[in-house]
PDB file of C-alpha atoms in Angstrom:
ATOM      1  CA  MET A  25     -17.950 -61.750   0.739  1.00  0.00           C
ATOM      2  CA  THR A  26     -15.669 -64.093  -1.138  1.00  0.00           C
ATOM      3  CA  THR A  27     -16.117 -66.660  -3.815  1.00  0.00           C
ATOM      4  CA  LYS A  28     -15.792 -70.335  -3.270  1.00  0.00           C
ATOM      5  CA  GLN A  29     -12.059 -70.100  -4.288  1.00  0.00           C
ATOM      6  CA  GLY A  30     -11.357 -67.266  -1.724  1.00  0.00           C
ATOM      7  CA  ALA A  31     -10.995 -64.429  -4.544  1.00  0.00           C
ATOM      8  CA  ALA A  32     -13.244 -61.392  -4.069  1.00  0.00           C
ATOM      9  CA  PRO A  33     -16.123 -61.234  -6.677  1.00  0.00           C
ATOM     10  CA  ARG A  34     -14.823 -58.121  -8.610  1.00  0.00           C
ATOM     11  CA  GLU A  35     -11.332 -59.186  -8.412  1.00  0.00           C
ATOM     12  CA  ALA A  36     -12.024 -62.715  -9.852  1.00  0.00           C
ATOM     13  CA  GLY A  37     -13.396 -60.829 -12.897  1.00  0.00           C
ATOM     14  CA  ASP A  38     -10.859 -58.092 -13.235  1.00  0.00           C
ATOM     15  CA  PRO A  39      -8.846 -58.681 -16.520  1.00  0.00           C
ATOM     16  CA  HIS A  40      -5.558 -57.503 -14.840  1.00  0.00           C
ATOM     17  CA  CYS A  41      -5.808 -59.771 -11.752  1.00  0.00           C
ATOM     18  CA  LEU A  42      -4.900 -63.451 -11.584  1.00  0.00           C
ATOM     19  CA  ARG A  43      -7.361 -66.059 -12.828  1.00  0.00           C
ATOM     20  CA  GLU A  44      -8.204 -69.065 -10.736  1.00  0.00           C
ATOM     21  CA  GLY A  45      -5.329 -71.492 -10.981  1.00  0.00           C
ATOM     22  CA  GLU A  46      -3.089 -69.188 -12.748  1.00  0.00           C
ATOM     23  CA  ALA A  47      -0.620 -68.511  -9.805  1.00  0.00           C
ATOM     24  CA  ALA A  48      -0.166 -72.325  -9.127  1.00  0.00           C
ATOM     25  CA  ARG A  49       0.558 -72.933 -12.800  1.00  0.00           C
ATOM     26  CA  LEU A  50       2.973 -70.151 -13.226  1.00  0.00           C
ATOM     27  CA  LEU A  51       4.883 -71.032 -10.163  1.00  0.00           C
ATOM     28  CA  GLU A  52       4.739 -74.750 -10.218  1.00  0.00           C
ATOM     29  CA  ARG A  53       8.450 -75.144 -10.489  1.00  0.00           C
ATOM     30  CA  ALA A  54       9.250 -72.336  -8.078  1.00  0.00           C
ATOM     31  CA  PRO A  55      12.520 -73.121  -6.061  1.00  0.00           C
ATOM     32  CA  TRP A  56      12.212 -70.296  -3.689  1.00  0.00           C
ATOM     33  CA  ARG A  57      11.809 -71.086   0.031  1.00  0.00           C
ATOM     34  CA  ARG A  58      12.720 -67.737   1.814  1.00  0.00           C
ATOM     35  CA  PHE A  59      11.190 -64.573   0.483  1.00  0.00           C
ATOM     36  CA  VAL A  60      11.998 -61.090   1.977  1.00  0.00           C
ATOM     37  CA  VAL A  61      10.594 -57.616   1.046  1.00  0.00           C
ATOM     38  CA  LEU A  62      12.366 -54.366   1.371  1.00  0.00           C
ATOM     39  CA  GLY A  63      10.958 -50.973   0.579  1.00  0.00           C
ATOM     40  CA  ASP A  64       8.502 -48.196   1.526  1.00  0.00           C
ATOM     41  CA  GLY A  65       4.862 -48.079   2.166  1.00  0.00           C
ATOM     42  CA  VAL A  66       4.026 -49.619  -1.321  1.00  0.00           C
ATOM     43  CA  ALA A  67       6.108 -52.688  -0.379  1.00  0.00           C
ATOM     44  CA  GLU A  68       4.762 -52.710   3.162  1.00  0.00           C
ATOM     45  CA  GLY A  69       1.215 -53.136   1.671  1.00  0.00           C
ATOM     46  CA  ARG A  70      -0.497 -49.873   2.707  1.00  0.00           C
ATOM     47  CA  GLY A  71      -3.603 -48.830   0.671  1.00  0.00           C
ATOM     48  CA  ASP A  72      -7.326 -48.160   0.925  1.00  0.00           C
ATOM     49  CA  PRO A  73      -9.764 -51.189   0.781  1.00  0.00           C
ATOM     50  CA  VAL A  74     -11.922 -51.508  -2.249  1.00  0.00           C
ATOM     51  CA  GLU A  75     -15.087 -53.282  -2.334  1.00  0.00           C
ATOM     52  CA  GLY A  76     -14.895 -56.708  -4.228  1.00  0.00           C
ATOM     53  CA  TYR A  77     -11.154 -57.009  -3.651  1.00  0.00           C
ATOM     54  CA  GLY A  78      -9.189 -59.065  -1.133  1.00  0.00           C
ATOM     55  CA  GLN A  79      -7.208 -57.406   1.476  1.00  0.00           C
ATOM     56  CA  GLY A  80      -3.408 -57.530   1.859  1.00  0.00           C
ATOM     57  CA  GLY A  81      -0.546 -55.815  -0.111  1.00  0.00           C
ATOM     58  CA  TRP A  82       0.958 -57.162  -3.396  1.00  0.00           C
ATOM     59  CA  ALA A  83       3.935 -58.692  -1.590  1.00  0.00           C
ATOM     60  CA  GLY A  84       1.776 -60.641   0.716  1.00  0.00           C
ATOM     61  CA  ARG A  85      -0.307 -61.816  -2.472  1.00  0.00           C
ATOM     62  CA  VAL A  86       2.960 -62.930  -3.986  1.00  0.00           C
ATOM     63  CA  ALA A  87       3.889 -64.928  -0.819  1.00  0.00           C
ATOM     64  CA  ALA A  88       0.548 -66.572  -0.695  1.00  0.00           C
ATOM     65  CA  ALA A  89       0.988 -67.638  -4.257  1.00  0.00           C
ATOM     66  CA  LEU A  90       4.274 -69.112  -3.665  1.00  0.00           C
ATOM     67  CA  ARG A  91       2.867 -70.928  -0.575  1.00  0.00           C
ATOM     68  CA  GLU A  92       0.456 -72.689  -2.858  1.00  0.00           C
ATOM     69  CA  VAL A  93       3.321 -74.596  -4.451  1.00  0.00           C
ATOM     70  CA  ARG A  94       5.875 -74.228  -1.516  1.00  0.00           C
ATOM     71  CA  PRO A  95       3.828 -74.538   1.789  1.00  0.00           C
ATOM     72  CA  GLU A  96       6.969 -74.199   3.767  1.00  0.00           C
ATOM     73  CA  LEU A  97       7.982 -70.825   2.365  1.00  0.00           C
ATOM     74  CA  ALA A  98       9.374 -68.554   5.061  1.00  0.00           C
ATOM     75  CA  TYR A  99       8.128 -64.713   4.391  1.00  0.00           C
ATOM     76  CA  LEU A 100       9.545 -61.622   5.941  1.00  0.00           C
ATOM     77  CA  ASN A 101       8.310 -58.147   4.963  1.00  0.00           C
ATOM     78  CA  LEU A 102      10.798 -55.414   6.271  1.00  0.00           C
ATOM     79  CA  ALA A 103       9.173 -52.510   4.351  1.00  0.00           C
ATOM     80  CA  LYS A 104       7.980 -49.344   6.172  1.00  0.00           C
ATOM     81  CA  ARG A 105       6.221 -46.309   5.143  1.00  0.00           C
ATOM     82  CA  SER A 106       7.797 -42.984   3.991  1.00  0.00           C
ATOM     83  CA  LEU A 107      11.281 -44.331   3.592  1.00  0.00           C
ATOM     84  CA  VAL A 108      13.570 -43.041   0.917  1.00  0.00           C
ATOM     85  CA  ALA A 109      15.907 -45.464  -0.838  1.00  0.00           C
ATOM     86  CA  ALA A 110      18.950 -44.588   1.350  1.00  0.00           C
ATOM     87  CA  GLN A 111      16.753 -45.427   4.464  1.00  0.00           C
ATOM     88  CA  VAL A 112      15.742 -48.655   3.047  1.00  0.00           C
ATOM     89  CA  ARG A 113      19.346 -49.676   2.575  1.00  0.00           C
ATOM     90  CA  SER A 114      20.545 -48.441   5.918  1.00  0.00           C
ATOM     91  CA  GLN A 115      17.551 -49.868   7.872  1.00  0.00           C
ATOM     92  CA  GLN A 116      16.569 -53.148   6.110  1.00  0.00           C
ATOM     93  CA  LEU A 117      19.465 -54.526   4.031  1.00  0.00           C
ATOM     94  CA  GLU A 118      21.323 -56.183   7.058  1.00  0.00           C
ATOM     95  CA  ALA A 119      18.340 -57.883   8.302  1.00  0.00           C
ATOM     96  CA  ALA A 120      17.426 -59.065   4.602  1.00  0.00           C
ATOM     97  CA  LEU A 121      20.757 -60.616   4.283  1.00  0.00           C
ATOM     98  CA  ASN A 122      20.746 -62.096   7.767  1.00  0.00           C
ATOM     99  CA  PHE A 123      17.390 -63.857   6.841  1.00  0.00           C
ATOM    100  CA  THR A 124      19.324 -65.717   4.042  1.00  0.00           C
ATOM    101  CA  CYS A 125      16.689 -65.345   1.508  1.00  0.00           C
ATOM    102  CA  ASP A 126      16.762 -66.826  -1.873  1.00  0.00           C
ATOM    103  CA  LEU A 127      14.194 -64.394  -3.219  1.00  0.00           C
ATOM    104  CA  ALA A 128      13.803 -60.681  -2.466  1.00  0.00           C
ATOM    105  CA  ALA A 129      11.650 -57.917  -3.607  1.00  0.00           C
ATOM    106  CA  VAL A 130      12.940 -54.419  -3.606  1.00  0.00           C
ATOM    107  CA  VAL A 131      10.545 -51.635  -4.041  1.00  0.00           C
ATOM    108  CA  CYS A 132      11.531 -47.931  -3.143  1.00  0.00           C
ATOM    109  CA  GLY A 133      12.268 -44.733  -4.819  1.00  0.00           C
ATOM    110  CA  ALA A 134       8.829 -43.204  -4.708  1.00  0.00           C
ATOM    111  CA  GLN A 135       9.457 -41.212  -1.633  1.00  0.00           C
ATOM    112  CA  ASP A 136      12.669 -39.762  -3.238  1.00  0.00           C
ATOM    113  CA  VAL A 137      10.572 -38.836  -6.293  1.00  0.00           C
ATOM    114  CA  LEU A 138       8.121 -36.780  -3.970  1.00  0.00           C
ATOM    115  CA  ARG A 139      11.139 -34.757  -2.466  1.00  0.00           C
ATOM    116  CA  ARG A 140      12.111 -31.350  -4.030  1.00  0.00           C
ATOM    117  CA  SER A 141      15.594 -32.527  -3.838  1.00  0.00           C
ATOM    118  CA  PHE A 142      14.939 -35.646  -5.907  1.00  0.00           C
ATOM    119  CA  ASP A 143      18.356 -36.734  -7.522  1.00  0.00           C
ATOM    120  CA  PRO A 144      18.022 -39.668  -9.929  1.00  0.00           C
ATOM    121  CA  ASP A 145      21.682 -40.443  -9.828  1.00  0.00           C
ATOM    122  CA  ALA A 146      21.762 -40.660  -6.053  1.00  0.00           C
ATOM    123  CA  THR A 147      18.593 -42.883  -5.971  1.00  0.00           C
ATOM    124  CA  GLU A 148      19.949 -45.246  -8.709  1.00  0.00           C
ATOM    125  CA  VAL A 149      23.105 -45.498  -6.621  1.00  0.00           C
ATOM    126  CA  GLU A 150      21.137 -46.497  -3.449  1.00  0.00           C
ATOM    127  CA  LEU A 151      19.000 -49.096  -5.414  1.00  0.00           C
ATOM    128  CA  SER A 152      22.285 -50.473  -6.659  1.00  0.00           C
ATOM    129  CA  ARG A 153      23.664 -50.768  -3.123  1.00  0.00           C
ATOM    130  CA  VAL A 154      20.532 -52.654  -1.971  1.00  0.00           C
ATOM    131  CA  ILE A 155      20.383 -55.124  -5.021  1.00  0.00           C
ATOM    132  CA  ALA A 156      24.012 -55.734  -5.561  1.00  0.00           C
ATOM    133  CA  PRO A 157      24.655 -57.405  -2.014  1.00  0.00           C
ATOM    134  CA  LEU A 158      21.380 -59.541  -2.358  1.00  0.00           C
ATOM    135  CA  ARG A 159      22.532 -60.724  -5.784  1.00  0.00           C
ATOM    136  CA  ASP A 160      25.978 -61.493  -4.502  1.00  0.00           C
ATOM    137  CA  ALA A 161      24.466 -63.569  -1.828  1.00  0.00           C
ATOM    138  CA  GLY A 162      22.832 -65.773  -4.397  1.00  0.00           C
ATOM    139  CA  CYS A 163      19.412 -64.367  -4.046  1.00  0.00           C
ATOM    140  CA  ASP A 164      16.978 -63.713  -7.041  1.00  0.00           C
ATOM    141  CA  VAL A 165      15.624 -60.092  -6.821  1.00  0.00           C
ATOM    142  CA  LEU A 166      12.513 -58.517  -8.044  1.00  0.00           C
ATOM    143  CA  THR A 167      12.034 -54.839  -8.388  1.00  0.00           C
ATOM    144  CA  MET A 168       8.890 -52.940  -9.508  1.00  0.00           C
ATOM    145  CA  SER A 169       8.202 -49.366 -10.685  1.00  0.00           C
ATOM    146  CA  GLN A 170       5.219 -47.297  -9.449  1.00  0.00           C
ATOM    147  CA  PHE A 171       1.751 -46.803 -11.077  1.00  0.00           C
ATOM    148  CA  ASP A 172       1.907 -43.466 -12.984  1.00  0.00           C
ATOM    149  CA  ILE A 173      -0.962 -41.690 -10.986  1.00  0.00           C
ATOM    150  CA  THR A 174      -0.849 -38.573 -13.305  1.00  0.00           C
ATOM    151  CA  ARG A 175      -2.621 -40.806 -16.068  1.00  0.00           C
ATOM    152  CA  SER A 176      -5.642 -41.161 -13.737  1.00  0.00           C
ATOM    153  CA  GLY A 177      -6.754 -37.569 -13.580  1.00  0.00           C
ATOM    154  CA  LEU A 178      -6.307 -37.463  -9.812  1.00  0.00           C
ATOM    155  CA  VAL A 179      -3.408 -35.030  -9.989  1.00  0.00           C
ATOM    156  CA  PRO A 180      -3.976 -31.391 -10.565  1.00  0.00           C
ATOM    157  CA  GLU A 181      -3.070 -30.616 -14.200  1.00  0.00           C
ATOM    158  CA  GLU A 182      -0.445 -28.201 -13.323  1.00  0.00           C
ATOM    159  CA  GLU A 183       1.608 -30.737 -11.273  1.00  0.00           C
ATOM    160  CA  SER A 184       1.130 -33.695 -13.676  1.00  0.00           C
ATOM    161  CA  PRO A 185       3.929 -32.974 -16.106  1.00  0.00           C
ATOM    162  CA  ALA A 186       6.681 -32.664 -13.552  1.00  0.00           C
ATOM    163  CA  LEU A 187       5.499 -35.730 -11.496  1.00  0.00           C
ATOM    164  CA  ARG A 188       5.069 -37.893 -14.649  1.00  0.00           C
ATOM    165  CA  GLU A 189       8.707 -37.093 -15.763  1.00  0.00           C
ATOM    166  CA  ARG A 190       9.940 -38.093 -12.324  1.00  0.00           C
ATOM    167  CA  LEU A 191       8.072 -41.334 -12.358  1.00  0.00           C
ATOM    168  CA  ARG A 192       9.239 -41.986 -15.754  1.00  0.00           C
ATOM    169  CA  VAL A 193      12.922 -41.425 -14.876  1.00  0.00           C
ATOM    170  CA  LEU A 194      12.519 -43.621 -11.600  1.00  0.00           C
ATOM    171  CA  ALA A 195      11.026 -46.356 -13.783  1.00  0.00           C
ATOM    172  CA  GLU A 196      13.921 -46.186 -16.193  1.00  0.00           C
ATOM    173  CA  ARG A 197      16.698 -46.058 -13.562  1.00  0.00           C
ATOM    174  CA  THR A 198      15.057 -48.966 -11.536  1.00  0.00           C
ATOM    175  CA  GLN A 199      14.924 -51.054 -14.747  1.00  0.00           C
ATOM    176  CA  ALA A 200      18.489 -50.211 -15.683  1.00  0.00           C
ATOM    177  CA  VAL A 201      19.816 -51.205 -12.351  1.00  0.00           C
ATOM    178  CA  SER A 202      17.832 -54.274 -12.396  1.00  0.00           C
ATOM    179  CA  LEU A 203      19.269 -55.358 -15.747  1.00  0.00           C
ATOM    180  CA  ARG A 204      22.689 -54.534 -14.652  1.00  0.00           C
ATOM    181  CA  HIS A 205      22.526 -56.939 -11.660  1.00  0.00           C
ATOM    182  CA  GLY A 206      20.526 -59.582 -13.315  1.00  0.00           C
ATOM    183  CA  ALA A 207      17.342 -58.721 -11.354  1.00  0.00           C
ATOM    184  CA  LEU A 208      13.799 -59.068 -12.391  1.00  0.00           C
ATOM    185  CA  HIS A 209      11.921 -55.957 -13.133  1.00  0.00           C
ATOM    186  CA  VAL A 210       7.932 -55.312 -13.106  1.00  0.00           C
ATOM    187  CA  ASP A 211       7.096 -52.143 -15.031  1.00  0.00           C
ATOM    188  CA  LEU A 212       3.780 -50.759 -13.705  1.00  0.00           C
ATOM    189  CA  THR A 213       4.383 -47.122 -14.725  1.00  0.00           C
ATOM    190  CA  LEU A 214       2.663 -47.577 -18.080  1.00  0.00           C
ATOM    191  CA  HIS A 215       0.368 -50.230 -16.951  1.00  0.00           C
ATOM    192  CA  PRO A 216      -3.140 -49.770 -18.423  1.00  0.00           C
ATOM    193  CA  ALA A 217      -4.689 -49.954 -14.927  1.00  0.00           C
ATOM    194  CA  ALA A 218      -2.589 -46.963 -13.916  1.00  0.00           C
ATOM    195  CA  ALA A 219      -5.195 -44.642 -15.842  1.00  0.00           C
ATOM    196  CA  ASP A 220      -8.129 -46.007 -13.510  1.00  0.00           C
ATOM    197  CA  PRO A 221      -8.530 -43.853 -10.335  1.00  0.00           C
ATOM    198  CA  GLY A 222      -9.712 -47.045  -8.649  1.00  0.00           C
ATOM    199  CA  VAL A 223      -6.074 -48.362  -8.547  1.00  0.00           C
ATOM    200  CA  HIS A 224      -4.792 -45.503  -6.256  1.00  0.00           C
ATOM    201  CA  SER A 225      -5.489 -44.776  -2.611  1.00  0.00           C
ATOM    202  CA  ALA A 226      -6.869 -41.573  -1.481  1.00  0.00           C
ATOM    203  CA  ASP A 227      -3.573 -40.286  -0.309  1.00  0.00           C
ATOM    204  CA  HIS A 228      -2.227 -40.559  -3.936  1.00  0.00           C
ATOM    205  CA  ARG A 229       0.809 -42.384  -2.652  1.00  0.00           C
ATOM    206  CA  HIS A 230      -0.020 -45.979  -2.336  1.00  0.00           C
ATOM    207  CA  PRO A 231      -2.124 -48.382  -4.505  1.00  0.00           C
ATOM    208  CA  SER A 232      -5.648 -49.318  -3.273  1.00  0.00           C
ATOM    209  CA  ALA A 233      -6.549 -53.001  -2.702  1.00  0.00           C
ATOM    210  CA  ARG A 234      -7.150 -53.060  -6.540  1.00  0.00           C
ATOM    211  CA  GLY A 235      -3.830 -51.639  -7.323  1.00  0.00           C
ATOM    212  CA  HIS A 236      -2.141 -54.249  -4.940  1.00  0.00           C
ATOM    213  CA  ALA A 237      -4.155 -56.953  -6.602  1.00  0.00           C
ATOM    214  CA  VAL A 238      -2.923 -55.959 -10.072  1.00  0.00           C
ATOM    215  CA  ALA A 239       0.650 -55.369  -8.934  1.00  0.00           C
ATOM    216  CA  GLY A 240       0.830 -58.984  -7.108  1.00  0.00           C
ATOM    217  CA  ALA A 241      -0.463 -60.501 -10.353  1.00  0.00           C
ATOM    218  CA  GLU A 242       2.163 -58.929 -12.553  1.00  0.00           C
ATOM    219  CA  ALA A 243       4.935 -59.941 -10.076  1.00  0.00           C
ATOM    220  CA  VAL A 244       3.649 -63.574 -10.133  1.00  0.00           C
ATOM    221  CA  ARG A 245       3.749 -63.465 -13.818  1.00  0.00           C
ATOM    222  CA  ARG A 246       7.240 -62.176 -14.043  1.00  0.00           C
ATOM    223  CA  LEU A 247       8.408 -64.712 -11.667  1.00  0.00           C
ATOM    224  CA  GLY A 248       6.734 -67.358 -13.784  1.00  0.00           C
ATOM    225  CA  ALA A 249       8.430 -65.966 -16.915  1.00  0.00           C
ATOM    226  CA  ARG A 250      11.796 -66.302 -15.094  1.00  0.00           C
ATOM    227  CA  LEU A 251      11.010 -69.882 -14.329  1.00  0.00           C
ATOM    228  CA  LEU A 252      10.239 -70.746 -18.083  1.00  0.00           C
ATOM    229  CA  GLU A 253      13.724 -69.193 -18.829  1.00  0.00           C
ATOM    230  CA  ARG A 254      15.731 -71.599 -16.698  1.00  0.00           C
TER     231      ARG A 254
END
Protein backbone atom coordinates (compact mmCIF):
# COMPACT_ATOMS: atom_id res chain seq x y z
CA MET A 1 0.00 0.00 0.00
CA THR A 2 1.27 3.49 -0.81
CA THR A 3 0.32 6.96 0.27
CA LYS A 4 -1.44 9.42 -2.01
CA GLN A 5 1.93 10.79 -3.12
CA GLY A 6 3.28 7.32 -3.93
CA ALA A 7 5.66 6.95 -0.97
CA ALA A 8 5.28 3.86 1.20
CA PRO A 9 3.86 4.72 4.66
CA ARG A 10 6.90 3.79 6.75
CA GLU A 11 9.24 5.35 4.23
CA ALA A 12 7.29 8.60 4.34
CA GLY A 13 7.96 8.86 8.07
CA ASP A 14 11.61 7.75 8.02
CA PRO A 15 13.78 10.70 9.11
CA HIS A 16 16.60 9.56 6.83
CA CYS A 17 14.44 9.38 3.69
CA LEU A 18 13.25 12.14 1.40
CA ARG A 19 10.30 14.24 2.51
CA GLU A 20 7.43 15.04 0.20
CA GLY A 21 8.60 17.61 -2.36
CA GLU A 22 12.21 17.58 -1.11
CA ALA A 23 13.73 16.02 -4.24
CA ALA A 24 11.95 18.43 -6.60
CA ARG A 25 13.09 21.38 -4.50
CA LEU A 26 16.71 20.23 -4.30
CA LEU A 27 16.97 19.32 -7.98
CA GLU A 28 14.92 22.18 -9.40
CA ARG A 29 17.89 23.53 -11.38
CA ALA A 30 19.33 20.14 -12.34
CA PRO A 31 20.94 20.32 -15.80
CA TRP A 32 21.49 16.59 -16.27
CA ARG A 33 19.75 14.80 -19.13
CA ARG A 34 21.69 11.53 -19.44
CA PHE A 35 22.38 9.52 -16.29
CA VAL A 36 24.45 6.31 -16.27
CA VAL A 37 25.31 3.99 -13.39
CA LEU A 38 28.39 1.77 -13.15
CA GLY A 39 29.16 -0.69 -10.39
CA ASP A 40 28.31 -3.90 -8.56
CA GLY A 41 25.14 -5.29 -6.99
CA VAL A 42 24.71 -2.28 -4.70
CA ALA A 43 24.59 -0.02 -7.75
CA GLU A 44 22.42 -2.51 -9.62
CA GLY A 45 19.79 -2.22 -6.91
CA ARG A 46 19.76 -5.67 -5.35
CA GLY A 47 18.26 -5.99 -1.89
CA ASP A 48 15.51 -7.50 0.22
CA PRO A 49 12.05 -5.89 0.34
CA VAL A 50 11.01 -4.14 3.55
CA GLU A 51 7.38 -3.65 4.43
CA GLY A 52 6.39 -0.01 4.15
CA TYR A 53 9.24 0.91 1.79
CA GLY A 54 9.04 1.33 -1.95
CA GLN A 55 10.84 -1.05 -4.27
CA GLY A 56 13.80 -0.18 -6.47
CA GLY A 57 17.47 0.51 -5.93
CA TRP A 58 18.92 3.82 -4.85
CA ALA A 59 20.09 4.67 -8.38
CA GLY A 60 16.63 4.16 -9.82
CA ARG A 61 15.29 6.40 -7.08
CA VAL A 62 17.76 9.11 -8.08
CA ALA A 63 16.69 8.76 -11.72
CA ALA A 64 13.04 9.06 -10.70
CA ALA A 65 13.81 12.18 -8.66
CA LEU A 66 15.64 13.74 -11.61
CA ARG A 67 12.71 12.94 -13.89
CA GLU A 68 10.46 14.99 -11.63
CA VAL A 69 12.27 18.06 -12.96
CA ARG A 70 13.69 16.62 -16.21
CA PRO A 71 11.03 14.26 -17.65
CA GLU A 72 13.21 13.69 -20.70
CA LEU A 73 16.06 12.19 -18.64
CA ALA A 74 17.68 9.14 -20.27
CA TYR A 75 18.77 6.56 -17.68
CA LEU A 76 21.06 3.55 -18.15
CA ASN A 77 22.13 1.21 -15.34
CA LEU A 78 25.08 -0.97 -16.38
CA ALA A 79 25.82 -2.34 -12.90
CA LYS A 80 25.98 -6.08 -12.22
CA ARG A 81 26.32 -8.05 -9.03
CA SER A 82 29.60 -9.55 -7.76
CA LEU A 83 31.94 -7.42 -9.87
CA VAL A 84 35.20 -6.08 -8.45
CA ALA A 85 36.37 -2.61 -9.42
CA ALA A 86 38.61 -3.86 -12.25
CA GLN A 87 35.68 -5.72 -13.80
CA VAL A 88 33.46 -2.66 -13.55
CA ARG A 89 36.05 -0.75 -15.54
CA SER A 90 36.63 -3.44 -18.16
CA GLN A 91 32.97 -4.37 -18.63
CA GLN A 92 31.09 -1.08 -18.20
CA LEU A 93 33.24 1.99 -18.83
CA GLU A 94 33.18 1.89 -22.64
CA ALA A 95 29.40 1.56 -22.73
CA ALA A 96 29.05 4.41 -20.25
CA LEU A 97 31.20 6.70 -22.39
CA ASN A 98 29.29 5.70 -25.52
CA PHE A 99 26.08 6.70 -23.74
CA THR A 100 27.42 10.29 -23.75
CA CYS A 101 26.23 10.84 -20.21
CA ASP A 102 26.40 14.13 -18.34
CA LEU A 103 25.92 12.46 -14.94
CA ALA A 104 27.41 9.14 -13.82
CA ALA A 105 27.30 7.21 -10.56
CA VAL A 106 30.24 4.92 -9.82
CA VAL A 107 29.73 2.55 -6.88
CA CYS A 108 32.09 -0.38 -6.51
CA GLY A 109 34.86 -1.75 -4.31
CA ALA A 110 32.72 -3.71 -1.84
CA GLN A 111 33.45 -6.95 -3.67
CA ASP A 112 37.16 -6.14 -3.52
CA VAL A 113 36.84 -5.69 0.25
CA LEU A 114 35.36 -9.17 0.64
CA ARG A 115 38.32 -10.85 -1.06
CA ARG A 116 41.21 -12.14 1.02
CA SER A 117 43.54 -10.52 -1.48
CA PHE A 118 42.02 -7.03 -0.98
CA ASP A 119 44.56 -4.43 -2.10
CA PRO A 120 43.46 -0.87 -1.27
CA ASP A 121 46.04 0.66 -3.61
CA ALA A 122 44.93 -1.46 -6.55
CA THR A 123 41.26 -0.74 -5.85
CA GLU A 124 41.95 2.99 -5.69
CA VAL A 125 43.76 2.84 -9.04
CA GLU A 126 40.82 1.06 -10.63
CA LEU A 127 38.37 3.59 -9.24
CA SER A 128 40.50 6.35 -10.68
CA ARG A 129 40.61 4.60 -14.06
CA VAL A 130 36.81 4.60 -14.11
CA ILE A 131 36.22 8.13 -12.84
CA ALA A 132 38.93 9.99 -14.78
CA PRO A 133 37.65 9.20 -18.31
CA LEU A 134 34.12 10.15 -17.31
CA ARG A 135 35.31 13.46 -15.91
CA ASP A 136 37.47 14.05 -18.98
CA ALA A 137 34.35 13.58 -21.10
CA GLY A 138 32.68 16.43 -19.20
CA CYS A 139 30.52 14.22 -17.01
CA ASP A 140 29.65 14.96 -13.39
CA VAL A 141 30.42 11.88 -11.30
CA LEU A 142 28.90 10.71 -8.02
CA THR A 143 30.55 8.05 -5.85
CA MET A 144 29.26 6.38 -2.71
CA SER A 145 30.77 4.40 0.15
CA GLN A 146 29.08 1.39 1.74
CA PHE A 147 27.00 1.22 4.92
CA ASP A 148 29.21 -0.22 7.67
CA ILE A 149 27.30 -3.39 8.51
CA THR A 150 29.62 -4.16 11.43
CA ARG A 151 27.84 -1.42 13.40
CA SER A 152 24.53 -3.28 13.11
CA GLY A 153 25.37 -6.34 15.18
CA LEU A 154 24.75 -8.64 12.21
CA VAL A 155 28.41 -9.57 11.72
CA PRO A 156 30.00 -12.09 14.12
CA GLU A 157 32.07 -10.29 16.73
CA GLU A 158 35.27 -12.05 15.72
CA GLU A 159 34.90 -10.86 12.12
CA SER A 160 33.82 -7.28 12.78
CA PRO A 161 37.16 -5.51 13.43
CA ALA A 162 38.79 -6.63 10.17
CA LEU A 163 35.73 -5.89 8.04
CA ARG A 164 35.17 -2.53 9.74
CA GLU A 165 38.76 -1.53 8.96
CA ARG A 166 38.46 -2.59 5.33
CA LEU A 167 35.23 -0.65 4.88
CA ARG A 168 36.83 2.40 6.48
CA VAL A 169 39.81 2.18 4.13
CA LEU A 170 37.57 1.76 1.09
CA ALA A 171 35.52 4.80 2.11
CA GLU A 172 38.65 6.90 2.59
CA ARG A 173 40.17 5.81 -0.72
CA THR A 174 36.90 6.38 -2.61
CA GLN A 175 36.56 9.85 -1.13
CA ALA A 176 40.19 10.67 -1.93
CA VAL A 177 39.82 9.60 -5.57
CA SER A 178 36.61 11.57 -5.86
CA LEU A 179 38.23 14.73 -4.53
CA ARG A 180 41.19 14.36 -6.88
CA HIS A 181 38.94 14.17 -9.90
CA GLY A 182 36.38 16.74 -8.82
CA ALA A 183 33.67 14.12 -8.32
CA LEU A 184 30.93 14.16 -5.70
CA HIS A 185 31.03 11.68 -2.84
CA VAL A 186 28.31 10.31 -0.56
CA ASP A 187 29.73 8.81 2.63
CA LEU A 188 27.39 6.14 3.99
CA THR A 189 29.98 4.26 6.03
CA LEU A 190 29.34 6.27 9.20
CA HIS A 191 25.72 7.10 8.41
CA PRO A 192 23.58 6.64 11.55
CA ALA A 193 21.23 4.29 9.70
CA ALA A 194 24.09 1.80 9.20
CA ALA A 195 23.66 0.69 12.82
CA ASP A 196 20.09 -0.44 12.13
CA PRO A 197 19.91 -4.10 11.02
CA GLY A 198 16.90 -3.13 8.90
CA VAL A 199 18.98 -1.29 6.30
CA HIS A 200 20.87 -4.48 5.40
CA SER A 201 19.68 -7.46 3.36
CA ALA A 202 19.86 -11.03 4.63
CA ASP A 203 22.93 -11.73 2.50
CA HIS A 204 24.80 -8.99 4.43
CA ARG A 205 26.18 -7.71 1.11
CA HIS A 206 23.45 -5.42 -0.19
CA PRO A 207 21.19 -2.77 1.31
CA SER A 208 17.57 -3.64 1.96
CA ALA A 209 14.76 -1.58 0.45
CA ARG A 210 15.15 0.75 3.42
CA GLY A 211 18.90 0.98 2.83
CA HIS A 212 18.32 1.87 -0.81
CA ALA A 213 15.77 4.52 0.21
CA VAL A 214 18.27 6.09 2.60
CA ALA A 215 21.12 5.91 0.07
CA GLY A 216 18.96 7.42 -2.65
CA ALA A 217 17.97 10.28 -0.36
CA GLU A 218 21.60 11.05 0.48
CA ALA A 219 22.55 10.96 -3.21
CA VAL A 220 19.77 13.40 -4.10
CA ARG A 221 20.83 15.69 -1.26
CA ARG A 222 24.45 15.62 -2.42
CA LEU A 223 23.43 16.48 -5.98
CA GLY A 224 21.29 19.29 -4.62
CA ALA A 225 24.23 20.63 -2.63
CA ARG A 226 26.36 20.67 -5.80
CA LEU A 227 23.72 22.70 -7.61
CA LEU A 228 23.84 25.30 -4.83
CA GLU A 229 27.62 25.53 -5.28
CA ARG A 230 27.29 26.51 -8.95
